[in-house]
GROMACS .gro file of C-alpha atoms in nm:
model
  408
    1MET     CA    1  -0.887   3.439  -1.058
    2ASP     CA    2  -0.993   3.056  -1.088
    3LYS     CA    3  -1.343   3.013  -1.046
    4GLU     CA    4  -1.274   2.778  -0.736
    5GLN     CA    5  -1.092   3.039  -0.556
    6ILE     CA    6  -1.438   3.251  -0.556
    7GLY     CA    7  -1.635   2.940  -0.464
    8ILE     CA    8  -1.761   2.831  -0.828
    9PRO     CA    9  -1.720   2.465  -0.909
   10LYS     CA   10  -1.553   2.375  -1.241
   11LEU     CA   11  -1.885   2.166  -1.355
   12ARG     CA   12  -2.238   2.249  -1.269
   13PHE     CA   13  -2.545   2.178  -1.364
   14PRO     CA   14  -2.711   2.491  -1.598
   15GLY     CA   15  -2.937   2.738  -1.395
   16PHE     CA   16  -2.682   2.788  -1.122
   17THR     CA   17  -2.434   3.091  -1.098
   18GLY     CA   18  -2.404   3.213  -0.761
   19ALA     CA   19  -2.072   3.150  -0.564
   20TRP     CA   20  -2.111   2.847  -0.287
   21GLU     CA   21  -2.099   3.006   0.072
   22GLN     CA   22  -1.823   2.921   0.319
   23ARG     CA   23  -1.973   2.769   0.643
   24LYS     CA   24  -1.817   2.562   0.934
   25LEU     CA   25  -1.967   2.229   1.013
   26GLY     CA   26  -2.067   2.369   1.338
   27GLU     CA   27  -2.268   2.649   1.205
   28VAL     CA   28  -2.476   2.445   1.019
   29GLY     CA   29  -2.501   2.070   1.226
   30LYS     CA   30  -2.377   1.928   1.506
   31THR     CA   31  -2.170   1.639   1.579
   32GLN     CA   32  -2.283   1.363   1.875
   33SER     CA   33  -2.042   1.111   2.000
   34GLY     CA   34  -2.161   0.741   2.066
   35ILE     CA   35  -2.216   0.588   2.384
   36GLY     CA   36  -2.068   0.242   2.560
   37PHE     CA   37  -2.298  -0.096   2.489
   38PRO     CA   38  -2.236  -0.380   2.733
   39ASN     CA   39  -2.118  -0.703   2.586
   40GLN     CA   40  -2.399  -0.909   2.763
   41GLU     CA   41  -2.657  -0.687   2.601
   42GLN     CA   42  -2.551  -0.711   2.255
   43GLY     CA   43  -2.747  -0.922   1.990
   44GLY     CA   44  -3.085  -0.795   1.966
   45HIS     CA   45  -3.292  -0.821   1.672
   46GLN     CA   46  -3.571  -0.605   1.721
   47GLY     CA   47  -3.620  -0.240   1.848
   48ILE     CA   48  -3.383   0.068   1.783
   49PRO     CA   49  -3.059  -0.018   1.566
   50PHE     CA   50  -2.763   0.017   1.739
   51PHE     CA   51  -2.460   0.077   1.500
   52LYS     CA   52  -2.125   0.017   1.529
   53VAL     CA   53  -1.833   0.076   1.288
   54SER     CA   54  -1.826  -0.295   1.176
   55ASP     CA   55  -2.187  -0.246   1.040
   56MET     CA   56  -2.078  -0.064   0.779
   57ASN     CA   57  -1.977  -0.395   0.650
   58ASN     CA   58  -2.269  -0.563   0.616
   59GLU     CA   59  -2.391  -0.579   0.244
   60GLY     CA   60  -2.684  -0.335   0.185
   61ASN     CA   61  -2.467  -0.060   0.377
   62GLU     CA   62  -2.264   0.084   0.151
   63PHE     CA   63  -2.410   0.409   0.122
   64GLU     CA   64  -2.689   0.416   0.403
   65MET     CA   65  -2.709   0.231   0.686
   66LYS     CA   66  -3.023  -0.034   0.682
   67ILE     CA   67  -2.900  -0.316   0.892
   68SER     CA   68  -2.745  -0.336   1.221
   69ASN     CA   69  -2.602  -0.642   1.395
   70ASN     CA   70  -2.754  -0.506   1.720
   71TYR     CA   71  -3.097  -0.371   1.848
   72VAL     CA   72  -3.217  -0.248   2.159
   73THR     CA   73  -3.566  -0.251   2.291
   74GLU     CA   74  -3.734   0.050   2.480
   75ILE     CA   75  -3.665  -0.124   2.824
   76GLN     CA   76  -3.281  -0.117   2.773
   77ILE     CA   77  -3.303   0.228   2.633
   78THR     CA   78  -3.524   0.324   2.952
   79ASN     CA   79  -3.286   0.151   3.186
   80ARG     CA   80  -2.966   0.271   3.034
   81LYS     CA   81  -3.104   0.591   3.027
   82TRP     CA   82  -2.992   0.625   2.652
   83LYS     CA   83  -3.113   0.891   2.426
   84PRO     CA   84  -3.137   0.766   2.082
   85ILE     CA   85  -3.071   0.991   1.775
   86SER     CA   86  -3.380   1.122   1.661
   87GLU     CA   87  -3.283   1.418   1.413
   88VAL     CA   88  -3.241   1.225   1.097
   89PRO     CA   89  -3.120   1.202   0.861
   90ALA     CA   90  -2.732   1.190   0.975
   91VAL     CA   91  -2.399   1.103   0.870
   92ILE     CA   92  -2.186   0.840   1.078
   93PHE     CA   93  -1.852   0.753   1.081
   94ALA     CA   94  -1.572   0.604   1.287
   95LYS     CA   95  -1.399   0.826   1.523
   96VAL     CA   96  -1.136   0.652   1.678
   97GLY     CA   97  -0.868   0.409   1.572
   98ALA     CA   98  -0.789   0.232   1.254
   99ALA     CA   99  -1.127   0.225   1.136
  100LEU     CA  100  -1.108   0.604   1.116
  101MET     CA  101  -0.822   0.587   0.886
  102LEU     CA  102  -1.072   0.413   0.643
  103ASN     CA  103  -1.266   0.704   0.627
  104ARG     CA  104  -1.581   0.579   0.553
  105LYS     CA  105  -1.898   0.759   0.603
  106ARG     CA  106  -2.292   0.638   0.592
  107LEU     CA  107  -2.639   0.789   0.579
  108VAL     CA  108  -2.871   0.713   0.854
  109LYS     CA  109  -3.250   0.784   0.789
  110VAL     CA  110  -3.400   0.636   1.095
  111PRO     CA  111  -3.365   0.698   1.471
  112PHE     CA  112  -3.048   0.512   1.609
  113LEU     CA  113  -2.786   0.466   1.865
  114ILE     CA  114  -2.406   0.443   1.789
  115ASP     CA  115  -2.139   0.315   2.015
  116ASN     CA  116  -1.829   0.504   2.144
  117ASN     CA  117  -1.585   0.442   1.857
  118THR     CA  118  -1.857   0.587   1.633
  119MET     CA  119  -1.961   0.980   1.539
  120ALA     CA  120  -2.259   1.103   1.403
  121TYR     CA  121  -2.327   1.459   1.209
  122ILE     CA  122  -2.647   1.562   1.266
  123PHE     CA  123  -2.759   1.821   0.933
  124ASN     CA  124  -2.974   2.158   1.008
  125LYS     CA  125  -3.225   2.303   0.800
  126LYS     CA  126  -2.963   2.428   0.554
  127TRP     CA  127  -2.847   2.097   0.413
  128ASP     CA  128  -3.027   1.819   0.179
  129PRO     CA  129  -2.925   1.540   0.351
  130TYR     CA  130  -2.788   1.316   0.048
  131PHE     CA  131  -2.579   1.625  -0.052
  132GLY     CA  132  -2.428   1.667   0.315
  133LYS     CA  133  -2.335   1.261   0.268
  134THR     CA  134  -2.187   1.328  -0.076
  135LEU     CA  135  -2.007   1.638   0.075
  136PHE     CA  136  -1.856   1.434   0.352
  137ASP     CA  137  -1.756   1.174   0.057
  138THR     CA  138  -1.513   1.459  -0.044
  139LEU     CA  139  -1.370   1.522   0.317
  140ASN     CA  140  -1.062   1.348   0.415
  141LEU     CA  141  -1.158   1.360   0.790
  142PRO     CA  142  -0.840   1.128   0.870
  143ARG     CA  143  -0.627   1.473   0.830
  144TYR     CA  144  -0.824   1.616   1.097
  145ALA     CA  145  -0.751   1.350   1.356
  146GLN     CA  146  -0.548   1.420   1.681
  147ILE     CA  147  -0.252   1.166   1.660
  148GLY     CA  148  -0.143   0.960   1.986
  149ALA     CA  149  -0.160   0.595   2.061
  150LEU     CA  150  -0.494   0.578   1.881
  151PRO     CA  151  -0.565   0.847   1.613
  152SER     CA  152  -0.929   1.005   1.705
  153PHE     CA  153  -1.174   1.312   1.667
  154ASN     CA  154  -1.342   1.529   1.922
  155GLY     CA  155  -1.650   1.661   1.811
  156SER     CA  156  -1.477   2.022   1.791
  157ASP     CA  157  -1.223   1.875   1.527
  158ILE     CA  158  -1.519   1.797   1.319
  159GLU     CA  159  -1.740   2.135   1.368
  160ASN     CA  160  -1.436   2.334   1.313
  161ILE     CA  161  -1.408   2.170   0.968
  162LYS     CA  162  -1.482   2.451   0.683
  163VAL     CA  163  -1.706   2.377   0.388
  164MET     CA  164  -1.880   2.566   0.066
  165LEU     CA  165  -2.268   2.507   0.054
  166PRO     CA  166  -2.454   2.599  -0.246
  167SER     CA  167  -2.821   2.685  -0.203
  168LEU     CA  168  -3.074   2.427  -0.103
  169GLU     CA  169  -3.206   2.370  -0.479
  170GLU     CA  170  -2.852   2.318  -0.614
  171GLN     CA  171  -2.794   2.059  -0.326
  172GLN     CA  172  -3.123   1.876  -0.408
  173VAL     CA  173  -3.018   1.879  -0.792
  174LEU     CA  174  -2.676   1.736  -0.640
  175SER     CA  175  -2.818   1.506  -0.439
  176GLN     CA  176  -3.034   1.333  -0.671
  177PHE     CA  177  -2.748   1.287  -0.941
  178PHE     CA  178  -2.513   1.131  -0.672
  179GLN     CA  179  -2.792   0.948  -0.529
  180ASN     CA  180  -2.791   0.756  -0.917
  181ILE     CA  181  -2.438   0.721  -0.930
  182ASP     CA  182  -2.426   0.561  -0.566
  183THR     CA  183  -2.721   0.338  -0.667
  184LEU     CA  184  -2.543   0.184  -0.963
  185ILE     CA  185  -2.233   0.141  -0.783
  186ALA     CA  186  -2.413  -0.018  -0.487
  187LEU     CA  187  -2.604  -0.252  -0.778
  188TYR     CA  188  -2.260  -0.376  -0.911
  189GLN     CA  189  -2.099  -0.429  -0.561
  190ARG     CA  190  -2.408  -0.682  -0.513
  191LYS     CA  191  -2.339  -0.845  -0.847
  192LEU     CA  192  -1.977  -0.851  -0.772
  193GLU     CA  193  -2.026  -1.010  -0.402
  194HIS     CA  194  -2.310  -1.262  -0.549
  195LEU     CA  195  -2.080  -1.370  -0.801
  196LYS     CA  196  -1.759  -1.420  -0.518
  197ARG     CA  197  -2.014  -1.588  -0.305
  198GLN     CA  198  -2.141  -1.829  -0.622
  199LYS     CA  199  -1.760  -1.910  -0.685
  200ASN     CA  200  -1.686  -1.982  -0.356
  201GLY     CA  201  -1.976  -2.217  -0.337
  202LEU     CA  202  -1.915  -2.376  -0.649
  203LEU     CA  203  -1.506  -2.448  -0.525
  204GLN     CA  204  -1.691  -2.619  -0.228
  205LYS     CA  205  -1.939  -2.827  -0.425
  206MET     CA  206  -1.735  -2.917  -0.782
  207PHE     CA  207  -1.428  -3.074  -0.571
  208PRO     CA  208  -1.458  -3.354  -0.401
  209LYS     CA  209  -1.528  -3.337   0.003
  210ASN     CA  210  -1.298  -3.521   0.254
  211GLY     CA  211  -1.317  -3.883   0.256
  212GLU     CA  212  -1.488  -3.859  -0.109
  213SER     CA  213  -1.377  -3.930  -0.442
  214VAL     CA  214  -1.658  -3.781  -0.663
  215PRO     CA  215  -1.778  -3.354  -0.645
  216GLU     CA  216  -2.142  -3.283  -0.503
  217VAL     CA  217  -2.193  -3.071  -0.821
  218ARG     CA  218  -2.071  -3.255  -1.146
  219PHE     CA  219  -2.108  -3.190  -1.545
  220PRO     CA  220  -2.336  -3.465  -1.625
  221GLU     CA  221  -2.147  -3.669  -1.886
  222PHE     CA  222  -1.888  -3.738  -1.608
  223THR     CA  223  -1.965  -4.025  -1.347
  224ASP     CA  224  -1.591  -4.176  -1.279
  225SER     CA  225  -1.415  -4.150  -0.933
  226TRP     CA  226  -1.153  -3.930  -0.887
  227GLU     CA  227  -0.795  -4.040  -0.812
  228GLN     CA  228  -0.633  -3.922  -0.527
  229ARG     CA  229  -0.278  -3.762  -0.595
  230LYS     CA  230   0.003  -3.546  -0.414
  231LEU     CA  231   0.135  -3.227  -0.594
  232GLY     CA  232   0.487  -3.367  -0.609
  233ASP     CA  233   0.367  -3.652  -0.821
  234ILE     CA  234   0.153  -3.397  -1.075
  235ALA     CA  235   0.422  -3.097  -1.107
  236VAL     CA  236   0.775  -3.050  -1.068
  237ILE     CA  237   0.807  -2.745  -0.784
  238PHE     CA  238   1.079  -2.517  -0.750
  239ASP     CA  239   1.086  -2.206  -0.512
  240GLY     CA  240   1.218  -1.858  -0.573
  241THR     CA  241   1.548  -1.692  -0.499
  242HIS     CA  242   1.629  -1.672  -0.147
  243GLN     CA  243   1.855  -1.356  -0.226
  244THR     CA  244   1.693  -0.980  -0.208
  245PRO     CA  245   1.801  -0.891  -0.583
  246LYS     CA  246   1.954  -0.570  -0.711
  247TYR     CA  247   1.630  -0.412  -0.870
  248THR     CA  248   1.662  -0.190  -1.208
  249ASP     CA  249   1.467   0.066  -1.378
  250SER     CA  250   1.347  -0.219  -1.626
  251GLY     CA  251   1.400  -0.545  -1.742
  252ILE     CA  252   1.274  -0.851  -1.602
  253LYS     CA  253   0.924  -0.849  -1.369
  254PHE     CA  254   1.054  -0.955  -0.983
  255VAL     CA  255   0.712  -1.061  -0.809
  256SER     CA  256   0.653  -1.157  -0.453
  257VAL     CA  257   0.366  -1.267  -0.221
  258GLU     CA  258   0.201  -0.926  -0.263
  259ASN     CA  259   0.193  -0.957  -0.629
  260ILE     CA  260   0.012  -1.284  -0.613
  261ALA     CA  261  -0.326  -1.147  -0.741
  262THR     CA  262  -0.211  -0.966  -1.058
  263LEU     CA  263   0.139  -1.089  -1.100
  264GLU     CA  264   0.171  -0.712  -1.175
  265THR     CA  265   0.497  -0.541  -0.997
  266GLU     CA  266   0.708  -0.226  -1.044
  267LYS     CA  267   1.016  -0.427  -0.949
  268TYR     CA  268   1.244  -0.535  -1.187
  269ILE     CA  269   1.598  -0.701  -1.228
  270SER     CA  270   1.846  -0.728  -1.492
  271GLN     CA  271   1.851  -0.992  -1.786
  272LYS     CA  272   2.177  -1.098  -1.649
  273ALA     CA  273   2.064  -1.146  -1.311
  274TYR     CA  274   1.776  -1.350  -1.439
  275GLU     CA  275   1.950  -1.598  -1.647
  276ASN     CA  276   2.175  -1.654  -1.364
  277GLU     CA  277   1.919  -1.693  -1.077
  278TYR     CA  278   1.673  -1.870  -1.302
  279SER     CA  279   1.822  -2.101  -1.582
  280ASN     CA  280   1.705  -2.405  -1.423
  281LYS     CA  281   1.336  -2.289  -1.335
  282GLN     CA  282   1.231  -2.043  -1.545
  283ALA     CA  283   0.834  -1.997  -1.532
  284GLU     CA  284   0.640  -2.024  -1.801
  285LYS     CA  285   0.287  -1.954  -1.950
  286GLY     CA  286   0.083  -2.200  -1.777
  287ASP     CA  287   0.262  -2.277  -1.467
  288ILE     CA  288   0.116  -2.188  -1.127
  289LEU     CA  289   0.262  -1.943  -0.866
  290ILE     CA  290   0.173  -2.028  -0.495
  291THR     CA  291   0.227  -1.859  -0.180
  292ARG     CA  292   0.434  -2.025   0.073
  293ILE     CA  293   0.555  -1.751   0.315
  294GLY     CA  294   0.305  -1.506   0.530
  295ASN     CA  295   0.002  -1.563   0.324
  296ILE     CA  296  -0.003  -1.925   0.249
  297GLY     CA  297  -0.202  -2.116  -0.043
  298THR     CA  298  -0.320  -1.857  -0.296
  299ALA     CA  299  -0.226  -1.976  -0.620
  300LYS     CA  300  -0.235  -1.788  -0.965
  301ILE     CA  301  -0.183  -1.876  -1.320
  302ILE     CA  302   0.053  -1.752  -1.506
  303GLU     CA  303  -0.121  -1.606  -1.828
  304LYS     CA  304   0.154  -1.434  -2.009
  305ASP     CA  305   0.441  -1.540  -2.259
  306GLU     CA  306   0.702  -1.347  -2.082
  307PRO     CA  307   1.002  -1.400  -1.844
  308LEU     CA  308   0.910  -1.344  -1.473
  309ALA     CA  309   1.099  -1.382  -1.161
  310TYR     CA  310   0.971  -1.487  -0.835
  311TYR     CA  311   1.098  -1.450  -0.467
  312VAL     CA  312   1.123  -1.706  -0.187
  313THR     CA  313   0.786  -1.601  -0.050
  314LEU     CA  314   0.638  -1.786  -0.408
  315ALA     CA  315   0.665  -2.183  -0.500
  316LEU     CA  316   0.642  -2.260  -0.888
  317LEU     CA  317   0.446  -2.530  -1.008
  318LYS     CA  318   0.488  -2.701  -1.310
  319PRO     CA  319   0.245  -2.931  -1.406
  320GLN     CA  320   0.309  -3.286  -1.583
  321ASN     CA  321   0.020  -3.417  -1.761
  322ILE     CA  322  -0.263  -3.212  -1.567
  323ASP     CA  323  -0.466  -2.911  -1.669
  324SER     CA  324  -0.309  -2.606  -1.557
  325ASN     CA  325  -0.649  -2.422  -1.510
  326PHE     CA  326  -0.810  -2.719  -1.314
  327LEU     CA  327  -0.495  -2.741  -1.113
  328VAL     CA  328  -0.500  -2.386  -1.003
  329TRP     CA  329  -0.834  -2.425  -0.905
  330GLY     CA  330  -0.823  -2.740  -0.708
  331ILE     CA  331  -0.563  -2.589  -0.528
  332SER     CA  332  -0.802  -2.344  -0.422
  333SER     CA  333  -1.083  -2.562  -0.310
  334PRO     CA  334  -1.168  -2.614   0.050
  335LYS     CA  335  -1.011  -2.957   0.082
  336VAL     CA  336  -0.667  -2.884  -0.062
  337GLN     CA  337  -0.710  -2.538   0.124
  338ARG     CA  338  -0.730  -2.734   0.442
  339ASN     CA  339  -0.440  -2.972   0.366
  340ILE     CA  340  -0.220  -2.713   0.289
  341TRP     CA  341  -0.323  -2.537   0.624
  342LYS     CA  342  -0.216  -2.840   0.823
  343LEU     CA  343   0.136  -2.898   0.680
  344THR     CA  344   0.195  -2.508   0.738
  345LEU     CA  345   0.465  -2.455   0.990
  346HIS     CA  346   0.250  -2.198   1.222
  347ILE     CA  347   0.519  -2.142   1.496
  348ALA     CA  348   0.749  -1.985   1.248
  349PHE     CA  349   0.704  -1.590   1.209
  350PRO     CA  350   0.582  -1.546   0.950
  351LYS     CA  351   0.428  -1.861   0.895
  352LYS     CA  352   0.535  -2.081   0.584
  353ILE     CA  353   0.493  -2.428   0.429
  354ASN     CA  354   0.833  -2.570   0.300
  355LEU     CA  355   0.896  -2.715  -0.044
  356GLY     CA  356   0.867  -3.056   0.093
  357GLU     CA  357   0.544  -2.997   0.237
  358ILE     CA  358   0.401  -2.873  -0.094
  359SER     CA  359   0.465  -3.198  -0.245
  360GLN     CA  360   0.300  -3.389  -0.009
  361VAL     CA  361  -0.015  -3.190  -0.027
  362THR     CA  362  -0.373  -3.434  -0.176
  363ILE     CA  363  -0.565  -3.316  -0.437
  364ASN     CA  364  -0.810  -3.527  -0.628
  365ILE     CA  365  -0.811  -3.545  -1.017
  366PRO     CA  366  -1.090  -3.652  -1.254
  367SER     CA  367  -1.001  -3.749  -1.626
  368SER     CA  368  -0.835  -3.508  -1.847
  369SER     CA  369  -1.157  -3.393  -2.045
  370GLU     CA  370  -1.358  -3.331  -1.707
  371GLN     CA  371  -1.017  -3.106  -1.606
  372LYS     CA  372  -1.073  -2.943  -1.884
  373LYS     CA  373  -1.440  -2.856  -1.870
  374ILE     CA  374  -1.383  -2.775  -1.506
  375GLY     CA  375  -1.111  -2.554  -1.581
  376GLU     CA  376  -1.269  -2.382  -1.815
  377PHE     CA  377  -1.578  -2.316  -1.625
  378PHE     CA  378  -1.364  -2.130  -1.325
  379GLN     CA  379  -1.190  -1.952  -1.588
  380GLN     CA  380  -1.504  -1.822  -1.718
  381LEU     CA  381  -1.639  -1.724  -1.388
  382ASP     CA  382  -1.338  -1.560  -1.293
  383SER     CA  383  -1.343  -1.344  -1.603
  384LEU     CA  384  -1.681  -1.240  -1.513
  385ILE     CA  385  -1.594  -1.139  -1.183
  386ALA     CA  386  -1.316  -0.923  -1.334
  387LEU     CA  387  -1.531  -0.769  -1.554
  388HIS     CA  388  -1.781  -0.656  -1.297
  389GLN     CA  389  -1.453  -0.556  -1.072
  390ARG     CA  390  -1.320  -0.304  -1.352
  391LYS     CA  391  -1.696  -0.194  -1.408
  392LEU     CA  392  -1.727  -0.111  -1.016
  393GLU     CA  393  -1.350   0.044  -1.039
  394HIS     CA  394  -1.435   0.277  -1.317
  395LEU     CA  395  -1.790   0.393  -1.174
  396GLU     CA  396  -1.583   0.471  -0.826
  397LEU     CA  397  -1.323   0.656  -1.037
  398LEU     CA  398  -1.593   0.846  -1.247
  399LYS     CA  399  -1.774   0.977  -0.903
  400LYS     CA  400  -1.421   1.078  -0.763
  401GLY     CA  401  -1.378   1.284  -1.072
  402LEU     CA  402  -1.723   1.413  -1.044
  403LEU     CA  403  -1.688   1.517  -0.693
  404GLN     CA  404  -1.332   1.686  -0.723
  405GLN     CA  405  -1.532   1.904  -1.041
  406MET     CA  406  -1.867   1.970  -0.906
  407PHE     CA  407  -1.811   2.074  -0.561
  408VAL     CA  408  -1.575   2.360  -0.433
   0.00000   0.00000   0.00000
């Protein structure tokens, strides 16, 4: 008989041999729903944290809730007759709506309140709390939601979930192991967010602001003013095919607005269709694709020397006497993005920017040597961000695999 069928995980620390015990969550803990929080009373900065689902997005709250956007005073608690949840640690998660489908859970170690879109699960003494949080990570909570106008849980839906529990001693060993992994994941998440903020800040400072001809931050050897040009003056611009193609199992990659981040796709067209449609507007290495329908103004340089077909939701820019790396980051700078936004047809559905308007977008340009240095700088920064992103994804996949192996 398979070990998993008799309550034994596939991968286990030495010294533990017994089968895990099946229990319902309601037998070893309890759920508690949140309460209404009037908008006019929100925004406090001291007292008991009042957590909402959106607080899970706060930096530092990746695994454990440490920072709230709202706190309530003892006077508020008394006047409202609220009762903070003091049986901690506990796990909180969304109980209604789209946020429920994100399947996020967070540990809380201090007395707290939650709003009525949130639910808490409170552990009893049979649990190591961090083991409990990790076990919750293995549960696909949305599958237990009641389907209606909005998916939602009742407390009984959660309390009826069957789980397998090892001894408290084994829980504690697993708890420490996964705390170490989660700490490492949180570290890489913070590094990644820091690099992204740094990149956004540099995009604001290393390209001129409105009405200015030089940037705030600059490599020291450059002093000349930048020249304002239109995209139509420094690039030949094409749009993609307006016809939905006949897809094939292999051939030429066909990308659209949703593929802009990586230019990777599982859609292909035939070589013949590619030659017929793109004979005079072939995308080449060093060209730039920019989104123009729905998502507006996201630019991506083509880094591979291979044929690439593109849909009408994208425009192709062939740079003329300008550094491609500089141009793609210049398009991403705040000033150019605002210019693109002004020229976008917002009454269209979905919103779009026409090819003629793209050609009218203005951008400031320095000397070719400064272009090259700026382009290389942001390319290296983006490579560092991509490296941290890959490391983070690797750690998250590692954790997922270990959860499957080390939990029943």
